[in-house]
PDB file of C-alpha atoms in Angstrom:
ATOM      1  CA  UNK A   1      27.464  10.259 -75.270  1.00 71.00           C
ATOM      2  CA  UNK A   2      26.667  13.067 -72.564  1.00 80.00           C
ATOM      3  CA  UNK A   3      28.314  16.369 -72.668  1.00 84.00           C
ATOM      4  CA  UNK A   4      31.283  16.858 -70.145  1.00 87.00           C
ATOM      5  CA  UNK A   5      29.524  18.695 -67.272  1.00 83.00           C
ATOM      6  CA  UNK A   6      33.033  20.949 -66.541  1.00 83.00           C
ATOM      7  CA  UNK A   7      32.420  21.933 -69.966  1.00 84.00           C
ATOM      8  CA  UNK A   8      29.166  24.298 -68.562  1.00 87.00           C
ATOM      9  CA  UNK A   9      29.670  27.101 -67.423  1.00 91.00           C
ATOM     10  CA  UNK A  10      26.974  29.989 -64.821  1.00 93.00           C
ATOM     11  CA  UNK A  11      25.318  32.264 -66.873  1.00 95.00           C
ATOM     12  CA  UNK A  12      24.239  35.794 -64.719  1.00 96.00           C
ATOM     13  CA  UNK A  13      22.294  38.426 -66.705  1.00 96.00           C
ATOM     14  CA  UNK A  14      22.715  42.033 -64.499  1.00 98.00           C
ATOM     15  CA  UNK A  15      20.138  44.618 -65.199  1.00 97.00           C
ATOM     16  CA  UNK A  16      21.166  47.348 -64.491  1.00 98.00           C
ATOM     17  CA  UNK A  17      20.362  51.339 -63.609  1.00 98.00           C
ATOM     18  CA  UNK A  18      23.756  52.870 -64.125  1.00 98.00           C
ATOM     19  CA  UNK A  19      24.108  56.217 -63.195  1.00 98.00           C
ATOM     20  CA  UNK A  20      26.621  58.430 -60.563  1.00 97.00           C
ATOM     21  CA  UNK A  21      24.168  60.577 -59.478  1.00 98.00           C
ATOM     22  CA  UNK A  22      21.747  59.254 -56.213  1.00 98.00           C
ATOM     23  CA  UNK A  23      18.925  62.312 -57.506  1.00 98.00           C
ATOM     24  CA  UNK A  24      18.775  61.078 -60.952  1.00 98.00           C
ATOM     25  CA  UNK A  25      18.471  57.589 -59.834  1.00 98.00           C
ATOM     26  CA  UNK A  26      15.794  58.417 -57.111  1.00 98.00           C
ATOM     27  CA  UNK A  27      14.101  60.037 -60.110  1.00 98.00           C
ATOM     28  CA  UNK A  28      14.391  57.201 -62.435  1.00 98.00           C
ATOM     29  CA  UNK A  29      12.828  54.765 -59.553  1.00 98.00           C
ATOM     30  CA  UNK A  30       9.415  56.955 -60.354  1.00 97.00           C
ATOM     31  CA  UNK A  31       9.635  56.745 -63.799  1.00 98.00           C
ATOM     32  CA  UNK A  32       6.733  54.842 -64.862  1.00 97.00           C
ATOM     33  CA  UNK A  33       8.801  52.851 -67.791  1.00 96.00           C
ATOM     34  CA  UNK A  34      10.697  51.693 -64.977  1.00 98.00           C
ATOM     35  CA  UNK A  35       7.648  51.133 -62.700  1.00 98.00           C
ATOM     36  CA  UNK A  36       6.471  48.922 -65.844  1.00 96.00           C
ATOM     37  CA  UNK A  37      10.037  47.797 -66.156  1.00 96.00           C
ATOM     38  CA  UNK A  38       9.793  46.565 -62.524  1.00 97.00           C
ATOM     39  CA  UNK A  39       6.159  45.206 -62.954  1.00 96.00           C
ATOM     40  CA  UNK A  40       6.887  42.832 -66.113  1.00 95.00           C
ATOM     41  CA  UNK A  41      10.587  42.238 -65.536  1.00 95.00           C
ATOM     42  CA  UNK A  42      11.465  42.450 -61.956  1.00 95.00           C
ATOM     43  CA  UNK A  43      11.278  38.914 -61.065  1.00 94.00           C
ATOM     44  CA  UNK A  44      11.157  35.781 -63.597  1.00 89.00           C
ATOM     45  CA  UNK A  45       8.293  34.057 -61.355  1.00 90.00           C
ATOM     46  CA  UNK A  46       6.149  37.300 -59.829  1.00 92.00           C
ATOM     47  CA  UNK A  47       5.240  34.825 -56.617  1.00 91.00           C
ATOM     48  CA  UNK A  48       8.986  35.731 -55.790  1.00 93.00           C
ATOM     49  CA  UNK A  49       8.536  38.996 -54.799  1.00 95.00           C
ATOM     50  CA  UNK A  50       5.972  37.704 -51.804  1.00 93.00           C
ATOM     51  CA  UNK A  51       9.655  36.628 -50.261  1.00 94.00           C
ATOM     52  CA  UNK A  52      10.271  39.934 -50.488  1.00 94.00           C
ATOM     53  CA  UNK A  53       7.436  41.279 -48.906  1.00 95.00           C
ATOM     54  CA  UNK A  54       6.247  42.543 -52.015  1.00 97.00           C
ATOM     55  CA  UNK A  55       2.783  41.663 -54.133  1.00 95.00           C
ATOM     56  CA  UNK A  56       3.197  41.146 -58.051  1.00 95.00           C
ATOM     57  CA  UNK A  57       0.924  43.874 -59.851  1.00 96.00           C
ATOM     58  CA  UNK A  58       0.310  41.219 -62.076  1.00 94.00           C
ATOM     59  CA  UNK A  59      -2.124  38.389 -62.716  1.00 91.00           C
ATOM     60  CA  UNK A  60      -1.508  34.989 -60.910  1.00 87.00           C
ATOM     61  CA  UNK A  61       1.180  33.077 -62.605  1.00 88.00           C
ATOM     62  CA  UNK A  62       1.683  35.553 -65.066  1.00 89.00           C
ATOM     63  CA  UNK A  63       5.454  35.350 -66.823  1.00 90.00           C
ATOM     64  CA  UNK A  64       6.619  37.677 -69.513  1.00 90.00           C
ATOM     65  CA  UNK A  65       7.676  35.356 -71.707  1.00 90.00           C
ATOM     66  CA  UNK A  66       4.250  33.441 -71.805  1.00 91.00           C
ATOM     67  CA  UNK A  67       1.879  36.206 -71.339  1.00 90.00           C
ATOM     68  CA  UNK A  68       3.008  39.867 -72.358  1.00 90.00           C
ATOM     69  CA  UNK A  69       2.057  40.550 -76.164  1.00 88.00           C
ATOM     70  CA  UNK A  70       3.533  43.693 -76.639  1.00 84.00           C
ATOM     71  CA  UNK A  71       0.976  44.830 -79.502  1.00 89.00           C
ATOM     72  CA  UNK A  72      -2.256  43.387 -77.721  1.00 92.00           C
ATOM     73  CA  UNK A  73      -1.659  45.512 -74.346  1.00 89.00           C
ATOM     74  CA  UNK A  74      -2.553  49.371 -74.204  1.00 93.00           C
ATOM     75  CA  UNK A  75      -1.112  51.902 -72.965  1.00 92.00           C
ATOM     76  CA  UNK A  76      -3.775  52.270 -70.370  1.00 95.00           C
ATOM     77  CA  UNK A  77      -3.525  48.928 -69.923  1.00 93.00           C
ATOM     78  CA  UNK A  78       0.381  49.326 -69.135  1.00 93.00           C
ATOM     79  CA  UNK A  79       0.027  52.324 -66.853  1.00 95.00           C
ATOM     80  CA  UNK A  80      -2.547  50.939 -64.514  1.00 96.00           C
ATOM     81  CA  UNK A  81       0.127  47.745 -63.757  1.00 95.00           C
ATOM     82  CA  UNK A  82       3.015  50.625 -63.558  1.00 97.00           C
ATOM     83  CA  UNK A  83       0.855  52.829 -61.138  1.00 97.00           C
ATOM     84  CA  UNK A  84       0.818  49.779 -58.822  1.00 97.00           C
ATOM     85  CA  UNK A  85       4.557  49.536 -58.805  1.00 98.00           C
ATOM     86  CA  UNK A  86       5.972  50.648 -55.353  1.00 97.00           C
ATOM     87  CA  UNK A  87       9.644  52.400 -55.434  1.00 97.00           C
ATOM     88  CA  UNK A  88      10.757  49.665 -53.450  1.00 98.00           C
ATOM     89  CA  UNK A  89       9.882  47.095 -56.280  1.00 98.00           C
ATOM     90  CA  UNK A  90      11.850  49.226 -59.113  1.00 98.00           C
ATOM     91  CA  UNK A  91      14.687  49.234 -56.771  1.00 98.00           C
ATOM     92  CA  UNK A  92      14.642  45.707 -56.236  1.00 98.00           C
ATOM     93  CA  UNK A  93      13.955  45.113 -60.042  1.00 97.00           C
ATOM     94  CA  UNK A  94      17.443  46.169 -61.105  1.00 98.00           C
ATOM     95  CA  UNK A  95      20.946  46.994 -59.987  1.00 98.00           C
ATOM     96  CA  UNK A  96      20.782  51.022 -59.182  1.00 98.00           C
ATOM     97  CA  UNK A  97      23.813  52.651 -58.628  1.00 98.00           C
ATOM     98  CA  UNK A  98      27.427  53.447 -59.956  1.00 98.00           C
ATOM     99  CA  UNK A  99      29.470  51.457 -61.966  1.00 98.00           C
ATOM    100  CA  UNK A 100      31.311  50.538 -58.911  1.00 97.00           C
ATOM    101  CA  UNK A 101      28.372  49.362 -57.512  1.00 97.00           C
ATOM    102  CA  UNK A 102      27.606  46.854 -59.963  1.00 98.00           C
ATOM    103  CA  UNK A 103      31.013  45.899 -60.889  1.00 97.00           C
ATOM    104  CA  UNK A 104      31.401  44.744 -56.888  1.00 96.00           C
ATOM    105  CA  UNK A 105      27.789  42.665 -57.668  1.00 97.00           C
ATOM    106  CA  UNK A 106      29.427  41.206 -60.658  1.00 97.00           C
ATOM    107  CA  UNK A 107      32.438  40.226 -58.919  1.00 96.00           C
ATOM    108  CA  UNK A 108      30.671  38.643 -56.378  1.00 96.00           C
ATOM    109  CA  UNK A 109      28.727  36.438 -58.905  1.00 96.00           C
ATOM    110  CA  UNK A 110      32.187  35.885 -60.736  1.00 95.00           C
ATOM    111  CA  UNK A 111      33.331  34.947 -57.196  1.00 94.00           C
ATOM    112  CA  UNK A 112      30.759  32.650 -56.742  1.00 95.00           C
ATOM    113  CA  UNK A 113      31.654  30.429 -60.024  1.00 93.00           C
ATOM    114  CA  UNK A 114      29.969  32.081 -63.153  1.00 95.00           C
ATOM    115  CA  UNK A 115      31.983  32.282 -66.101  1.00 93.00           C
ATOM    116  CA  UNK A 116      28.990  34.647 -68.397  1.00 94.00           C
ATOM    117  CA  UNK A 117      28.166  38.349 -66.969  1.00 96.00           C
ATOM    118  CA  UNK A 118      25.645  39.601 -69.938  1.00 97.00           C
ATOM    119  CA  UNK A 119      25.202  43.322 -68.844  1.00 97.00           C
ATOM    120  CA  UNK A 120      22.008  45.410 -69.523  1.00 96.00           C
ATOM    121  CA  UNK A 121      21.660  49.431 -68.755  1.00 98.00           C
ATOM    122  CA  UNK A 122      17.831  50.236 -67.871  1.00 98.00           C
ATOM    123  CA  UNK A 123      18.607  53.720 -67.073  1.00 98.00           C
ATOM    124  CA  UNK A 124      17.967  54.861 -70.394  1.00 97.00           C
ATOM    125  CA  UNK A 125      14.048  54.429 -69.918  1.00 96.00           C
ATOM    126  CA  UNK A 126      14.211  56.838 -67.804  1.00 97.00           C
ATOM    127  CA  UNK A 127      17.431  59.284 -69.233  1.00 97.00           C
ATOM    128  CA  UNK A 128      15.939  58.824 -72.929  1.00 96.00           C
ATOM    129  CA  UNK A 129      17.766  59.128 -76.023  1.00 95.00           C
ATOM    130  CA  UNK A 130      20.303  61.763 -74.518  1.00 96.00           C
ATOM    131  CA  UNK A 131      21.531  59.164 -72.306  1.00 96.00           C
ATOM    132  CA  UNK A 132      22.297  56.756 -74.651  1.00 97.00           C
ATOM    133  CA  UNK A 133      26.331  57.659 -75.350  1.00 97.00           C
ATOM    134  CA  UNK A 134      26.305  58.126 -71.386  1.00 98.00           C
ATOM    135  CA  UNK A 135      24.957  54.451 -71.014  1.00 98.00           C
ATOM    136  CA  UNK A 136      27.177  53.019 -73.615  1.00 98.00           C
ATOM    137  CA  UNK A 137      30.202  55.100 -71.835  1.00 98.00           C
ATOM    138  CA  UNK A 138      29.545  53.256 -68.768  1.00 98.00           C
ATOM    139  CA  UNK A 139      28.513  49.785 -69.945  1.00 98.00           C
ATOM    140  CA  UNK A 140      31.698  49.371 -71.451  1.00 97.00           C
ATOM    141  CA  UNK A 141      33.503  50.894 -68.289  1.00 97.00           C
ATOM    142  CA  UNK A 142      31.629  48.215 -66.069  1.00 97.00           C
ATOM    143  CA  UNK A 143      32.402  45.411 -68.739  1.00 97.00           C
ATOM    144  CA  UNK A 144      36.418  46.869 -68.153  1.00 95.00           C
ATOM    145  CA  UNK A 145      36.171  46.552 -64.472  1.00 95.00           C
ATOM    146  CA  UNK A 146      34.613  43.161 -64.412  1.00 95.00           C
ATOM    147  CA  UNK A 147      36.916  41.692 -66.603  1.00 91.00           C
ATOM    148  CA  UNK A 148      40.151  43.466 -63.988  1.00 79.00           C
ATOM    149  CA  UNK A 149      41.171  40.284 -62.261  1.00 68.00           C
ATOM    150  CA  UNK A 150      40.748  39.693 -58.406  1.00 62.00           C
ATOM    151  CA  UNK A 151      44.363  40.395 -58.260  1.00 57.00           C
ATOM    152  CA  UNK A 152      44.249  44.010 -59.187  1.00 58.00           C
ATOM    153  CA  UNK A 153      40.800  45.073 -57.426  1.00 55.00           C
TER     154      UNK A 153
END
């Protein structure tokens, strides 16, 4: 009556910041979409990032999921949580780097026993609708290099 537990597999959602150049990502870790990014986003439950050494910008116990209505905040509203945002907290919010970078991550997950990698580029908050075709370049590139087999890294 019970599903077959080896049936299940690890889900691991990666957001990522993909980009090859360290300037453009030290840029994009001030951009205050990605400061809001970091504040709403960063962590699931905002008391994790006290194990980080880090204080949520947000309310007690808020969680985007129960408490962000997009059409009920304002802008102001938004920008004084992202003005709170410390670099440090946008670079712990997502995966920064190359697509080396975060096909290693992925492989470690993989590594570790999940069977889903769902992939999501962030970089274009900052990069804007020029860097879309960039993005998309290198989403599929990282989706190519996480599916190489251990074998062949």
């Amino acid at each position: 009556p019970y599903p077959d537990p080896d049936a299940f597999g690890i889900g691991v959602w990666i957001a990522a910041a993909l980009h090859e150049d360290p300037d453009v990502i030290d840029l994009a870790c001030r951009n205050p979409l990605l400061q809001w990014y970091a504040a709403a986003y960063g962590r699931m439950n905002q008391n994790q990032w006290e194990a980080e050494g880090l204080h949520s910008v947000m309310p007690p116990g808020w969680h985007y999921g129960n408490d962000f209505f997009p059409f009920t905040m304002t802008a102001g509203e938004a920008e004084a949580y992202a003005t709170q945002v410390p670099e440090e907290m946008v670079r712990k919010s997502a995966a920064f780097g190359t697509v080396e970078d975060v096909a290693e991550l992925a492989h470690g997950f993989i590594d570790a026993g999940a069977t889903f990698i769902g992939l999501l580029d962030v970089m274009p908050l900052h990069t804007g609708a020029a860097g879309m075709q960039d993005s998309t370049r290198r989403l599929l590139e990282l989706a190519t290099r996480i599916k190489t087999p251990a074998v062949a890294r």
